[in-house]
Short mmCIF file of C-alpha atoms and ligand atoms in Angstrom, two decimals:
data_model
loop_
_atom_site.label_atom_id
_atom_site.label_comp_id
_atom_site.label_asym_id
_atom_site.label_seq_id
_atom_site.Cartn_x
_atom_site.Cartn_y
_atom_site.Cartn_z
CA UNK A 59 3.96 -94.45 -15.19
CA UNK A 60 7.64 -93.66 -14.84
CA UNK A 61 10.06 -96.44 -14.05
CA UNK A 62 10.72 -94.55 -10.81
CA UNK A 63 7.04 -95.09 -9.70
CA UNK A 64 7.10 -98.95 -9.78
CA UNK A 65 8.79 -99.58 -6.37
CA UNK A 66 6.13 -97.77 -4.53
CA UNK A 67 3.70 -100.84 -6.02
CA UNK A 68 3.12 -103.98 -3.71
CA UNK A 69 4.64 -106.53 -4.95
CA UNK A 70 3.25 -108.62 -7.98
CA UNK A 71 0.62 -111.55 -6.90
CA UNK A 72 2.35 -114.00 -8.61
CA UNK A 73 5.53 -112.73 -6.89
CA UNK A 74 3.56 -113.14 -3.25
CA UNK A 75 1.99 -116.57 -4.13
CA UNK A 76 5.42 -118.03 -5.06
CA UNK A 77 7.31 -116.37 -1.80
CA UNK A 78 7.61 -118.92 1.07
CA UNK A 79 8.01 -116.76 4.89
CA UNK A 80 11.94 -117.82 5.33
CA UNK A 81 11.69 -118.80 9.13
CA UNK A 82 9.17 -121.32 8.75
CA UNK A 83 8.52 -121.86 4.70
CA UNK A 84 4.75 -121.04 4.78
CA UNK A 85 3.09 -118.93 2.50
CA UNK A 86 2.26 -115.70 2.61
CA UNK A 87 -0.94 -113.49 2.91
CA UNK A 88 0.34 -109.27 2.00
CA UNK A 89 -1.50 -106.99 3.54
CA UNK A 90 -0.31 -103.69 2.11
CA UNK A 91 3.04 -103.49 1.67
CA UNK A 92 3.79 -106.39 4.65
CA UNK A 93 4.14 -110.09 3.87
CA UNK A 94 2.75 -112.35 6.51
CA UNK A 95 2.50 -115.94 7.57
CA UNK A 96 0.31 -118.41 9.29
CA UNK A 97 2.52 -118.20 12.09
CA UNK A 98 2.73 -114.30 12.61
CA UNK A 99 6.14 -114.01 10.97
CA UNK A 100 5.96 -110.72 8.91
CA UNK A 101 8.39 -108.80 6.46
CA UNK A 102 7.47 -105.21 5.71
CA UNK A 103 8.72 -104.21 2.13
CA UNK A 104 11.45 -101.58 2.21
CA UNK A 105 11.06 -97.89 1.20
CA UNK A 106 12.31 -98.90 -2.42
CA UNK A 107 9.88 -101.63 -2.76
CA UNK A 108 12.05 -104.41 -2.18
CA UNK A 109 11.43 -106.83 0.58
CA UNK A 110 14.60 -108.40 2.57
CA UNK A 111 13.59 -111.89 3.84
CA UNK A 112 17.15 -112.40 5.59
CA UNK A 113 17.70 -113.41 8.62
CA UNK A 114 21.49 -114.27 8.52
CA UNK A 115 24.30 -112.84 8.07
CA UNK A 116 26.16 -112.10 4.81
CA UNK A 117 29.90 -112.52 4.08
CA UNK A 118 31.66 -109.28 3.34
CA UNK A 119 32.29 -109.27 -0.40
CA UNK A 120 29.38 -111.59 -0.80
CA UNK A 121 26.87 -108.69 -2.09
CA UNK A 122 27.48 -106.18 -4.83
CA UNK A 123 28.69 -102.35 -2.93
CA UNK A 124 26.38 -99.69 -3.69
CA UNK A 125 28.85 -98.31 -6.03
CA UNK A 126 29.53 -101.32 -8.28
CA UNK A 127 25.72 -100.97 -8.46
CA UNK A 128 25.62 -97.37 -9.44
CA UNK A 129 28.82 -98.36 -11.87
CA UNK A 130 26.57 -101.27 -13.56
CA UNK A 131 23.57 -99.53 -13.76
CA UNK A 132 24.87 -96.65 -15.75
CA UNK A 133 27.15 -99.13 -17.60
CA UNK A 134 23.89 -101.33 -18.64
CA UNK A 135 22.00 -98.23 -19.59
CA UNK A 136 24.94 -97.21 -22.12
CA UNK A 137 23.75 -99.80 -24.02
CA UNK A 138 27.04 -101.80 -24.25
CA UNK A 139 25.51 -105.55 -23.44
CA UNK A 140 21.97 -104.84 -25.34
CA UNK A 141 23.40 -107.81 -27.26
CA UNK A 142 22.93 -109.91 -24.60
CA UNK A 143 19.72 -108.90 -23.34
CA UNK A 144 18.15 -109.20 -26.67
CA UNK A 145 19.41 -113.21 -26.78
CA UNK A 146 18.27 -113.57 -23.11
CA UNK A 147 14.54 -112.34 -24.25
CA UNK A 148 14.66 -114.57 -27.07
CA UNK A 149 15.79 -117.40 -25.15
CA UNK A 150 13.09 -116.76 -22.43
CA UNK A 151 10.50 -116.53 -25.06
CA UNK A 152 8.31 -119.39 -22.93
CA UNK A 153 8.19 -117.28 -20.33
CA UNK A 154 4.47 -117.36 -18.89
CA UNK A 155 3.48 -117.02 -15.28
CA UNK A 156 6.88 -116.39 -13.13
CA UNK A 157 10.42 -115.95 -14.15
CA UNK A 158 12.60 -116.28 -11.41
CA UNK A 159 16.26 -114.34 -12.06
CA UNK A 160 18.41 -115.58 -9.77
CA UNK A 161 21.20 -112.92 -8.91
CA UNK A 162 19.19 -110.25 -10.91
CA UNK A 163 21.74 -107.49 -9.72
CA UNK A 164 19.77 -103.98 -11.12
CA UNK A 165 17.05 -106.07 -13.07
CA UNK A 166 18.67 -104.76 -16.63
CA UNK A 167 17.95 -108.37 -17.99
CA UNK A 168 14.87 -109.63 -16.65
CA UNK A 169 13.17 -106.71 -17.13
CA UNK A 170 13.85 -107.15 -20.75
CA UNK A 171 12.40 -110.78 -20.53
CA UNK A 172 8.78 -109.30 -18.85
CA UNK A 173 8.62 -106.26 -21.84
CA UNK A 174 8.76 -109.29 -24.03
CA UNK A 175 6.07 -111.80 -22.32
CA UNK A 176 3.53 -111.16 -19.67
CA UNK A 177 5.05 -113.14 -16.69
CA UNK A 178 5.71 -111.38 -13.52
CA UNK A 179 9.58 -111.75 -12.73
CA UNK A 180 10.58 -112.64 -9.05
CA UNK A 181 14.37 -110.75 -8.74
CA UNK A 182 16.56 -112.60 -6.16
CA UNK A 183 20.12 -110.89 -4.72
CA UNK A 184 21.71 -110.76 -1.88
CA UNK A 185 22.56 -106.97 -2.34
CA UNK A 186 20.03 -104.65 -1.22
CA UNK A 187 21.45 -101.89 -3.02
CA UNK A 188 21.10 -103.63 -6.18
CA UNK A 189 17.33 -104.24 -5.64
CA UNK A 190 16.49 -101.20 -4.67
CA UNK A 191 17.12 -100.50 -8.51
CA UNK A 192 15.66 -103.98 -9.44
CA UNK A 193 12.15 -103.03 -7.98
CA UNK A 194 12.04 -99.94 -10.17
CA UNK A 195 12.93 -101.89 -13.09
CA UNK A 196 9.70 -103.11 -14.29
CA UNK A 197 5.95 -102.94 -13.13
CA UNK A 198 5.53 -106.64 -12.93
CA UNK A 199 8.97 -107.37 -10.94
CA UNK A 200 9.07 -108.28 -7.55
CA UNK A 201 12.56 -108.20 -5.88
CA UNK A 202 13.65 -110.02 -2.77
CA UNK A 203 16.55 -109.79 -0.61
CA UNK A 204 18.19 -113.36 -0.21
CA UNK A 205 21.28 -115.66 -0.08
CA UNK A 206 21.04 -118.12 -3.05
CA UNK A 207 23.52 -120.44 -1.50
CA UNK A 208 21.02 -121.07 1.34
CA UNK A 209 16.98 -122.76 0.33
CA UNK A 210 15.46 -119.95 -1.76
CA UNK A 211 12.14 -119.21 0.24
CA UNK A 212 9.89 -119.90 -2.75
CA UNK A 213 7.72 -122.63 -3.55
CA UNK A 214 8.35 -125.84 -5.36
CA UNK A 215 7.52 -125.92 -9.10
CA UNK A 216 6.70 -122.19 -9.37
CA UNK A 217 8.66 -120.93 -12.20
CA UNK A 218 8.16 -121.77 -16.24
CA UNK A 219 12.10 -119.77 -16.48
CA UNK A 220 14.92 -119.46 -13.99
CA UNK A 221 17.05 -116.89 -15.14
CA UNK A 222 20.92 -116.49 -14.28
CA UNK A 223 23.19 -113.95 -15.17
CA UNK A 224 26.88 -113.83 -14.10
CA UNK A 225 25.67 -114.75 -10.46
CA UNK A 226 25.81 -118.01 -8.11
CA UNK A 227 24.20 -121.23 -9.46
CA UNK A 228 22.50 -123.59 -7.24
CA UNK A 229 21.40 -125.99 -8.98
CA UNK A 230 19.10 -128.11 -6.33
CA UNK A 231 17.35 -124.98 -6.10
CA UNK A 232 17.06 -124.24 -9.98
CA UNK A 233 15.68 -127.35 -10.23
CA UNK A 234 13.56 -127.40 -7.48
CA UNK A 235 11.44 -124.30 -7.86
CA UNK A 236 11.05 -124.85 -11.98
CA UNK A 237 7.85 -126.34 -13.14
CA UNK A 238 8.64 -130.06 -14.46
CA UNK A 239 8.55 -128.18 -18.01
CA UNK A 240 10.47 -125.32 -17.07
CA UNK A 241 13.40 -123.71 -19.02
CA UNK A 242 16.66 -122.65 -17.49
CA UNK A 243 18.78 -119.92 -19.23
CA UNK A 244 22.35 -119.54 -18.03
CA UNK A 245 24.64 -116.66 -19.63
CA UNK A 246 28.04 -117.03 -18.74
CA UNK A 247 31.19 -115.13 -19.94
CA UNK A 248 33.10 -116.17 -22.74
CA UNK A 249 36.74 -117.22 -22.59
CA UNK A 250 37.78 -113.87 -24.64
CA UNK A 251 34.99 -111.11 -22.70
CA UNK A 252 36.68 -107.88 -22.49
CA UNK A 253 40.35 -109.42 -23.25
CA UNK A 254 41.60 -105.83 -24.03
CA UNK A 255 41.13 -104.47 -20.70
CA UNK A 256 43.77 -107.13 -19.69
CA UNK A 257 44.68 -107.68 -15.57
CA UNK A 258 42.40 -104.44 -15.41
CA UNK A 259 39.49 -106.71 -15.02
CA UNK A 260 39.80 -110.38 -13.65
CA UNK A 261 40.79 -113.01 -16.24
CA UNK A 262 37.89 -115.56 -17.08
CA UNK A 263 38.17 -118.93 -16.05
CA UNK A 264 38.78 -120.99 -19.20
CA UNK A 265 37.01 -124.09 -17.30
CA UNK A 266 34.19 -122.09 -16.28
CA UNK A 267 31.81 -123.88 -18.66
CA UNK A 268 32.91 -127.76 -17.73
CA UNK A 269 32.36 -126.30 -14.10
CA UNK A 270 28.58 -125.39 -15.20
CA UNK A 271 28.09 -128.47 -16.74
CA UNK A 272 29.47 -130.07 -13.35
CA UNK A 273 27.05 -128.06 -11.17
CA UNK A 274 24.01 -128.52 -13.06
CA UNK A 275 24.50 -131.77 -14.93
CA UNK A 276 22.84 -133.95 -11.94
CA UNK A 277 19.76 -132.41 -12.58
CA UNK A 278 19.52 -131.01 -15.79
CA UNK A 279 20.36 -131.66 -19.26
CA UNK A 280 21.40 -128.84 -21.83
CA UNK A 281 18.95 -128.25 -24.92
CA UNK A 282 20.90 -125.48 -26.47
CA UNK A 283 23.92 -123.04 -26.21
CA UNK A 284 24.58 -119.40 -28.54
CA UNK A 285 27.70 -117.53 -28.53
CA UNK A 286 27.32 -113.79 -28.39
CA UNK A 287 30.24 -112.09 -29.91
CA UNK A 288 30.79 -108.11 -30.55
CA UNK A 289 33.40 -105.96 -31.25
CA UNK A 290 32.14 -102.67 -29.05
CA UNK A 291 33.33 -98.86 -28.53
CA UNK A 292 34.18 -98.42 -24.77
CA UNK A 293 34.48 -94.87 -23.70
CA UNK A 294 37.20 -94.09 -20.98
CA UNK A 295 33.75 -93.66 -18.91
CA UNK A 296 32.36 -97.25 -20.43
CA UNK A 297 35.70 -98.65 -19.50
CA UNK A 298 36.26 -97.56 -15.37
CA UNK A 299 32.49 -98.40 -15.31
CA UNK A 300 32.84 -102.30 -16.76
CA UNK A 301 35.82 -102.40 -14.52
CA UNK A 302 33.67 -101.05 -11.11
CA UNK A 303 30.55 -103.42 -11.78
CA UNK A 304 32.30 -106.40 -11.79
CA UNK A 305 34.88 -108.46 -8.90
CA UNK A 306 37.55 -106.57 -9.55
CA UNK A 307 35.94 -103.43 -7.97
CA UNK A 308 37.36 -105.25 -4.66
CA UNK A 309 40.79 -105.12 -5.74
CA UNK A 310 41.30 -101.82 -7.53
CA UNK A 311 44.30 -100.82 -4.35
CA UNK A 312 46.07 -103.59 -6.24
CA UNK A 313 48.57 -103.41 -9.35
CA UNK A 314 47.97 -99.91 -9.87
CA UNK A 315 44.36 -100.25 -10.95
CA UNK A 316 43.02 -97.32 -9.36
CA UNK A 317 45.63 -94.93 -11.59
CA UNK A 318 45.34 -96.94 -14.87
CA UNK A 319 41.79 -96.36 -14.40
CA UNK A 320 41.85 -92.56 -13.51
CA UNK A 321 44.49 -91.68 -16.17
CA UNK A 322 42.33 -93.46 -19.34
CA UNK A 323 42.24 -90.74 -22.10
CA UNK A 324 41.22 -92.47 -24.90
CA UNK A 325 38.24 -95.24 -26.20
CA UNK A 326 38.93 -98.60 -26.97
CA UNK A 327 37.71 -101.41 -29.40
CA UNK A 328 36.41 -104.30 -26.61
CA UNK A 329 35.71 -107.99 -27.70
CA UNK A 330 32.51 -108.31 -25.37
CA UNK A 331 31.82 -112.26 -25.38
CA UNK A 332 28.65 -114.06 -23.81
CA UNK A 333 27.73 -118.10 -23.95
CA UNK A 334 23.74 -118.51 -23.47
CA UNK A 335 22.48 -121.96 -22.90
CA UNK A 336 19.68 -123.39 -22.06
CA UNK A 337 18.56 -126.36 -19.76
CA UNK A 338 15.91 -128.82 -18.84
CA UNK A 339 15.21 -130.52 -15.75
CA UNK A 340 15.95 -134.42 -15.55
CA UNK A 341 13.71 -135.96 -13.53
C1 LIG B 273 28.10 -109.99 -11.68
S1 LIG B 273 26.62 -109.49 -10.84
C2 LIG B 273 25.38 -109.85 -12.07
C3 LIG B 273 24.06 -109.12 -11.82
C4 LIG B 273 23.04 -109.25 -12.97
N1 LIG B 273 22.67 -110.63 -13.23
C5 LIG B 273 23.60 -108.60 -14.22
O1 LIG B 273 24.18 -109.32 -15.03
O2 LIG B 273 23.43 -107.38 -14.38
C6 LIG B 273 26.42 -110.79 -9.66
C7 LIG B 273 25.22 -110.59 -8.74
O3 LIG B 273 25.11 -111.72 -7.88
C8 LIG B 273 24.84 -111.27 -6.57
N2 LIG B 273 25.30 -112.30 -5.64
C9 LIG B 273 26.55 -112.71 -5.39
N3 LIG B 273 26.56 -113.71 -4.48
C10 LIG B 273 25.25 -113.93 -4.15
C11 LIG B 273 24.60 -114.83 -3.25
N4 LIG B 273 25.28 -115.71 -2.52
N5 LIG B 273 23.24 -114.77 -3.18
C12 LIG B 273 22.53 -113.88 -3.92
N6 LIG B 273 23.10 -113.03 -4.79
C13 LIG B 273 24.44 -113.05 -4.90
C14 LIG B 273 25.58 -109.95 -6.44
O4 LIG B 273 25.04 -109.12 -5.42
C15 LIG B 273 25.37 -109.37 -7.84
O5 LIG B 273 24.21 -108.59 -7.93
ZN1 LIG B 274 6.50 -118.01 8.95
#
């Protein structure tokens, strides 16, 4: 099977049986390629093999743009973070049943975590165009179109791993859907990612990591924490790419991005830095 053949699958059972419908939180019967509920609600999967359970608007700049999708897709495929998704597989080495990967984006990472168990993976973003890549990513990944800010429509206690990568952290709902025994992974940027590229990519916030513990420390308690560190060779191509995937894509009018980018001739020598830690639920 090719990787573009897996969005044309239904979605994975596991995937279906941990879905709740998002107007009324029942569960779901699929009948082909449409998920419906006890109460008639009903959510045909898209073209791509995605399915968008929204029902509310987004915020503009809320959900990754088709092309910082396109721009992290090839970016991911260069190779440049296969650092980090080696340490994420390790780290999600429990993984059994359903991983959930909150904010997958393209699905680089947690289809790396299903090659290396046999869990399904549930993929939750709130950009369409980044699922549409996500459903392709692996056979046994299921993607979903939702906000994580609002109640994830999935069930309680579903998940042995929540995944998150660079993306939103709700912590209520981490905690909620994970089994009692489940495992949360968190990989966050270090303090010193991509410092060569200076303004050209937004700075890191150096108190990003007290903020995590902040968020999450209510209801969970850290069980472990690596530091991924490499030097890397980032083409001119590699470097306009790293700079379009990421939040900084939305302000490339300002300080002369745009032409710093365009006029790049040469590669550079990039500190890429990553923190992964892990978490248990308390309580
Ligand atoms: C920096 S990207 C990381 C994507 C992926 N984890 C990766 O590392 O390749 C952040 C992702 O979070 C998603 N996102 C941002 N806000 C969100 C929200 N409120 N709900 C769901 N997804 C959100 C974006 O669409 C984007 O795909
Ligand atoms: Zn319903």
């Amino acid at each position: 099977m090719t990787p573009a053949d897996h969005g044309n699958d239904p979605l994975p059972p596991r995937v279906v049986e941990a879905l709740r419908c998002s107007v009324c939180g029942s569960p779901f019967d699929a009948a082909g390629r449409t998920l419906r509920c006890e109460n008639r609600h009903s959510f045909d999967l898209a073209r791509q093999g995605y399915v968008n359970l929204l029902h509310a608007r987004i915020p503009a700049g809320t959900a990754d743009t088709a092309p910082m999708v396109a721009a992290r897709a090839d970016f991911l495929a260069s190779g440049a973070y296969d650092v980090l998704a080696g340490e994420l597989a390790r780290a999600c080495a429990a993984a059994e049943g359903l991983v959930i990967d909150a904010g997958a984006g393209t699905g680089y990472y947690l289809a790396r975590v299903l090659e290396a168990s046999e869990a399904s993976g549930l993929a939750l973003d709130v950009s369409a165009a980044a699922l549409r890549r996500a459903a392709r990513a692996h056979p046994r990944l299921g993607a979903a179109v939702w906000n994580l800010w609002e109640p994830w429509p999935v069930g309680d206690g579903v998940a042995s791993v929540v995944l998150n990568v660079f993306a939103p952290r709700n912590g209520p709902e981490f905690h909620r859907v994970l089994r009692p025994d489940g495992l949360l992974v968190v990989a966050a940027p270090g303090p010193d990612h991509l410092r060569e590229l200076g303004d050209l990519v937004l700075a890191v916030d150096e108190r990003k990591e007290e903020r995590l513990a902040g968020t999450l420390g209510e209801y969970f308690a850290r069980t472990g924490r690596t530091e991924v560190r490499r030097t890397v060779e980032l083409t001119p191509r590699q470097i306009r790419q790293a700079v379009e995937m990421g939040p900084a894509a939305f302000h490339l009018d300002r300080g002369g991005r745009r032409e710093r980018l365009a006029a790049l001739a040469d590669s550079q020598r990039v500190t890429v830095s990553f923190t992964v830690s892990t978490y248990r639920r308390t309580g």
